[in-house]
Short mmCIF file of C-alpha atoms in Angstrom, two decimals:
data_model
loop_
_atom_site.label_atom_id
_atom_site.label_comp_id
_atom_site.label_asym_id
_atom_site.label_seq_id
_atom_site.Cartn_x
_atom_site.Cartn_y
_atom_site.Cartn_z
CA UNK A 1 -3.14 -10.23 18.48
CA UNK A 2 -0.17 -8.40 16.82
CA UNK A 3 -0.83 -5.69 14.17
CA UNK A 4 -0.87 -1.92 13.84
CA UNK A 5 -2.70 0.46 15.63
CA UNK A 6 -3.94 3.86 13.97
CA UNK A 7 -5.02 7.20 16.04
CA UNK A 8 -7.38 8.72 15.09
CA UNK A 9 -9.42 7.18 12.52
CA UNK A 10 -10.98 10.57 10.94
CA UNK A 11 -9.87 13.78 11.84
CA UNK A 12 -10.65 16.95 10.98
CA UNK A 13 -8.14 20.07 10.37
CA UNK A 14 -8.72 23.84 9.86
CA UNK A 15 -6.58 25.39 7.43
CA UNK A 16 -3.01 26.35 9.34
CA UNK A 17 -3.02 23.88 11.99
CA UNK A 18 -0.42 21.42 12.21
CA UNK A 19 -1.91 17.64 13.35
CA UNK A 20 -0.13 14.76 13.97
CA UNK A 21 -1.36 10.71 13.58
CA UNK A 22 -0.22 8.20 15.87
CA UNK A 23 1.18 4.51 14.21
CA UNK A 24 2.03 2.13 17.24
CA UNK A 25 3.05 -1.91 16.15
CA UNK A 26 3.83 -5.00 18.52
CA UNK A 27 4.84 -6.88 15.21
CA UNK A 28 8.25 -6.30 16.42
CA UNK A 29 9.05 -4.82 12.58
CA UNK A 30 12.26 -2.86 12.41
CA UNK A 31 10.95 -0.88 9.14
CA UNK A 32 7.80 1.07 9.61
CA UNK A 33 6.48 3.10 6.70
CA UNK A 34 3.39 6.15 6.24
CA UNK A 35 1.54 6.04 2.66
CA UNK A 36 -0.76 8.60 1.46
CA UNK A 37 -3.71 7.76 -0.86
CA UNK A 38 -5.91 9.94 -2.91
CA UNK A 39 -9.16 8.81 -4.38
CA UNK A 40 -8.79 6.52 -7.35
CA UNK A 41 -5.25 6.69 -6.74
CA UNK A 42 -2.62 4.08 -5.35
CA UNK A 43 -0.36 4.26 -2.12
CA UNK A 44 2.56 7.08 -2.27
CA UNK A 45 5.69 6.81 -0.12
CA UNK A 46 6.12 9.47 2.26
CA UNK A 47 8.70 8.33 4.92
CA UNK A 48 9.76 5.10 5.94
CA UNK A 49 12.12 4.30 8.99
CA UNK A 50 14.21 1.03 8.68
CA UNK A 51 15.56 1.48 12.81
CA UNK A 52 15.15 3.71 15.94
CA UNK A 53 16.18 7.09 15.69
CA UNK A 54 16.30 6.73 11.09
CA UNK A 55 13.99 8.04 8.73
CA UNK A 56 14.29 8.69 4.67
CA UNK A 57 12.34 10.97 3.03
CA UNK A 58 9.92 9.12 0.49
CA UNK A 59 8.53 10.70 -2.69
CA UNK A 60 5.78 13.14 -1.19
CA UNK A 61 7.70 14.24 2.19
CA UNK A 62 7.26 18.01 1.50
CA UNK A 63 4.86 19.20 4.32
CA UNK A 64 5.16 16.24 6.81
CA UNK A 65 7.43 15.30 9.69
CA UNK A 66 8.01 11.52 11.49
CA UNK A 67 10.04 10.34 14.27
CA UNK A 68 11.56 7.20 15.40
CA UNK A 69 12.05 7.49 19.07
CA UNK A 70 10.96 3.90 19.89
CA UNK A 71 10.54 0.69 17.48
CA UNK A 72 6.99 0.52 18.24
CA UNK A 73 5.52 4.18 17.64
CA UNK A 74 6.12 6.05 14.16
CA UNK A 75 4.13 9.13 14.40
CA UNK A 76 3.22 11.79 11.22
CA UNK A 77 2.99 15.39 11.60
CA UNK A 78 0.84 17.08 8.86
CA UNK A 79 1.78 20.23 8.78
CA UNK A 80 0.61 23.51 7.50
CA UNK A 81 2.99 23.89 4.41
CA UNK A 82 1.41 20.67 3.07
CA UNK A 83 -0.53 22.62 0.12
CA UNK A 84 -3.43 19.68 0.33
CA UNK A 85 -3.40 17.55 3.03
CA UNK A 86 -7.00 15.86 2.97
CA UNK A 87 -6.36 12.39 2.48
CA UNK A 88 -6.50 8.72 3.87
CA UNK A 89 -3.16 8.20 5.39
CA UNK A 90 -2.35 4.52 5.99
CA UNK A 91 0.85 3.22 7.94
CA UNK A 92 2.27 0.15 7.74
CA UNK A 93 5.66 -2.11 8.99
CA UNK A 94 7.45 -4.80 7.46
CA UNK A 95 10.65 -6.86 8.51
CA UNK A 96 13.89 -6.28 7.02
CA UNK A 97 16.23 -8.35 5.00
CA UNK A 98 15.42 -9.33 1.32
CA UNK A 99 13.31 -12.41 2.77
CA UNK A 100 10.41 -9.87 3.62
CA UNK A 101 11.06 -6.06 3.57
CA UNK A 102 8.44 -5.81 0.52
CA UNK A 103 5.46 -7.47 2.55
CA UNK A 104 3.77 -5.19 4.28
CA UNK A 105 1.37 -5.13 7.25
CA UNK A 106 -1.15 -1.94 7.19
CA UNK A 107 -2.84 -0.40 9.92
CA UNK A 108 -7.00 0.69 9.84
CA UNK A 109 -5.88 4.28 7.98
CA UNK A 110 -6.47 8.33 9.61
CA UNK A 111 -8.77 10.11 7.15
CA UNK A 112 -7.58 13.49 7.03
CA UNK A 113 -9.85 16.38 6.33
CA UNK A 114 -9.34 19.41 6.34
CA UNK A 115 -12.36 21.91 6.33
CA UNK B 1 4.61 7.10 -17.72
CA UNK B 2 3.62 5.46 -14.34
CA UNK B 3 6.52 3.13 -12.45
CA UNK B 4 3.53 0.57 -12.46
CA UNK B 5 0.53 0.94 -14.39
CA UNK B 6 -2.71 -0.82 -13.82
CA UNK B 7 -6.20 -1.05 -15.90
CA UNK B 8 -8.34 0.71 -13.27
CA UNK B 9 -11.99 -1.15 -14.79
CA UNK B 10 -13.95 -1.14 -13.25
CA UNK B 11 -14.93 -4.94 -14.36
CA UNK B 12 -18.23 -5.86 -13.33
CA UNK B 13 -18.18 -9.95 -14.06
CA UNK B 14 -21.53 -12.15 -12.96
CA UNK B 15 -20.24 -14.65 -10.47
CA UNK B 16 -18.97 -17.60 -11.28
CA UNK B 17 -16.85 -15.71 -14.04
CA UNK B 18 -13.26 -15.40 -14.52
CA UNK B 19 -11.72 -12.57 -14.86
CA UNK B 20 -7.82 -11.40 -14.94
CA UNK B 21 -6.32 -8.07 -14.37
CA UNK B 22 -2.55 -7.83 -15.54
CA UNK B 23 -0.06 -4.94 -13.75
CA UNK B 24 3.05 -4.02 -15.76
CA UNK B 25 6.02 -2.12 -14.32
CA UNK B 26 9.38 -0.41 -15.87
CA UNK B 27 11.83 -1.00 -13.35
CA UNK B 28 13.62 -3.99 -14.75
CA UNK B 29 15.32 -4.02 -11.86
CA UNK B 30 12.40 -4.74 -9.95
CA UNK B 31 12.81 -7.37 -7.14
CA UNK B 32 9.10 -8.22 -5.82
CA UNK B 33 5.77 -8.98 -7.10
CA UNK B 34 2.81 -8.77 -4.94
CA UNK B 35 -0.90 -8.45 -5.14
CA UNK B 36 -2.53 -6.95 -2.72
CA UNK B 37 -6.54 -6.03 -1.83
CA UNK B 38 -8.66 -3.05 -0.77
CA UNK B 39 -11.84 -2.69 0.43
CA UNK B 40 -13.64 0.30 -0.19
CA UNK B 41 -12.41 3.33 2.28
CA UNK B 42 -10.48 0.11 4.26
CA UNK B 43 -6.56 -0.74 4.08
CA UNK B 44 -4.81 -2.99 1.73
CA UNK B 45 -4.13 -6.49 3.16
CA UNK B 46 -1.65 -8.90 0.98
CA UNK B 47 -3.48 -11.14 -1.75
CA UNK B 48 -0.64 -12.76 -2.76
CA UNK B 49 3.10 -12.54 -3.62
CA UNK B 50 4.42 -13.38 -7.31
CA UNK B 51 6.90 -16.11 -7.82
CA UNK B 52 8.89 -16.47 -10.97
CA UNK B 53 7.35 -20.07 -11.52
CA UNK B 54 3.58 -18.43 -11.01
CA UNK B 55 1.80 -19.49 -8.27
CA UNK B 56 -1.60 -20.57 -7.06
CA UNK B 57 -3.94 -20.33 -3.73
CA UNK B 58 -7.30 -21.63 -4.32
CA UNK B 59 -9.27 -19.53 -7.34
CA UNK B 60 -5.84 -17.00 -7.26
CA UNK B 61 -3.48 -17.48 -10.09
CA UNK B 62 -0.79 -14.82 -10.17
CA UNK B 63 2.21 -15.38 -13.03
CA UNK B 64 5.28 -13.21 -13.45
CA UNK B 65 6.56 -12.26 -16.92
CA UNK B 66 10.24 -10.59 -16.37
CA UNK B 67 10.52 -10.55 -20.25
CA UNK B 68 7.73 -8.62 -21.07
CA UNK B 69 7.78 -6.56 -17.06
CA UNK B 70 4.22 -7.88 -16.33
CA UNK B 71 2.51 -9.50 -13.79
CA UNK B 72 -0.83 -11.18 -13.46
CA UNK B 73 -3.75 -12.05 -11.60
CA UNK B 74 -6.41 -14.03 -12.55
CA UNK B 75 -9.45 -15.14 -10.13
CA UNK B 76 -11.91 -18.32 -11.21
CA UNK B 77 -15.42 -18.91 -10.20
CA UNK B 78 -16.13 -14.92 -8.97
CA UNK B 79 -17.62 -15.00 -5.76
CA UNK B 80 -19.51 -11.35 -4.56
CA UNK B 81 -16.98 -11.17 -1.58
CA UNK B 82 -14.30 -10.79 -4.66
CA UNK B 83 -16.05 -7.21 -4.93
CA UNK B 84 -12.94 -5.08 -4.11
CA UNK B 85 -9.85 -3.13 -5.42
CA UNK B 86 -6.58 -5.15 -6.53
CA UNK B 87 -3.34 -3.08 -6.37
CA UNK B 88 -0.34 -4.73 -8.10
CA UNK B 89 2.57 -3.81 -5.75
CA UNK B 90 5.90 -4.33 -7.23
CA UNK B 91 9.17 -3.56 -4.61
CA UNK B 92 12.69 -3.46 -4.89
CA UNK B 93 15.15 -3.34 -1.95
CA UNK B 94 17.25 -0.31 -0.64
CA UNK B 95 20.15 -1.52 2.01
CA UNK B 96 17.28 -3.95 3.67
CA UNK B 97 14.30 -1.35 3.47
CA UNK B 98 11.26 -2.44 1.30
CA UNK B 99 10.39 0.26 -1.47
CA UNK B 100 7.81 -0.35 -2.82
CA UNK B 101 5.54 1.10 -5.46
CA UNK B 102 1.61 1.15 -5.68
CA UNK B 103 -0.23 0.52 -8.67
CA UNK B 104 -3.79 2.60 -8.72
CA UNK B 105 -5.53 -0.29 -8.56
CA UNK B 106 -7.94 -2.31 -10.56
CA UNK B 107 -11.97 -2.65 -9.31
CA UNK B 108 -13.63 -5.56 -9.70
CA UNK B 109 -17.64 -5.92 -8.70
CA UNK B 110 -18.98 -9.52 -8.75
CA UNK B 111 -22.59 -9.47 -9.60
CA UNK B 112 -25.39 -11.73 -8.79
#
């Protein structure tokens, strides 16, 4: 079955240590995307990639890295200048082209804590 | 003010109820309307999109208002398994790229 795949599911983080969660579709979706969400709170864009090898910055980028070396794989790096990075980070991919760049498919979510 | 603001609830309806959540937004320029819904610590999976005529699937009635930048949601004949959060998701397009921004959600718990 196509979908996304999300590695790992929780993870824990010391304080100073960079980590990084994997995000691998067969969907064949040009645009991949990585959402943070706090408790109570909705999704917030942090990158998205629309092809191999492109990435803009989304509203919450400071503190995180991606790359786009293949169409399937989109991977975060949490790093340590993200001021609070315990979270439940969800990515997702979507088509592109006004027919369906909004409709998103979302993988299982990495919960993020750090200790 | 929030891009897309949402009554959080939570509404706890008996089943069999009806209930309706509405979403409004204040991008006029907005583009797409969807619904989408979240189990508790699980990801969002899409509800239903928003057409400009309203549309329908099953107990799900969503309507879009572009006059007054509202959309809609309204669910007949609760059933438990309605128990969940419903994020209004409204999007826009940047040179083919969905943007799209999150509402915080609204709870609803269906009650025996």
């Amino acid at each position: 079955d196509g979908g996304i795949t999300q590695s790992p599911k929780y993870l824990f983080r010391k304080e100073g240590q960079n980590v990084t969660l994997s995000c691998e579709q067969n969907l064949n979706h040009d645009a991949m995307y990585w959402y943070r969400q706090d408790p109570g709170q909705g999704l917030r864009l942090i990158y998205y990639s629309q092809i191999v090898n492109d990435f803009q910055k989304g509203d919450i980028a400071e503190g995180y890295s991606v790359s786009r070396e293949k169409k399937e794989s989109f991977p975060l790096t949490v790093t340590s200048a993200q001021k609070n990075p315990t979270a439940f980070y969800l990515c997702a991919s979507s088509i592109t082209g006004e027919a369906g760049a909004n409709v998103l498919t979302f993988g299982a979510g990495s919960r993020l804590t750090v200790l | 003010r929030k891009e897309v603001e949402q009554d959080p609830g939570p509404f706890n309806v008996p089943e069999g109820a009806t209930v309706a959540f509405n979403c409004t937004y204040s991008n006029s320029a907005s583009q797409s309307f969807f619904w989408y819904r979240q189990d508790c610590r699980k990801e969002p999976k899409l509800l239903m999109s928003v057409y400009s005529s309203g549309n329908e699937d099953g107990r799900f009635t969503a309507q879009l208002n572009r006059a007054s930048q509202y959309i809609s949601l309204l669910i007949r004949d609760s059933k438990l398994s309605d128990s969940a959060t419903y994020l209004c998701v409204v999007g826009r397009f940047n040179t083919n790229a969905g943007k799209s921004t999150f509402g915080d959600g609204t709870t609803l718990t269906v009650k025996p």
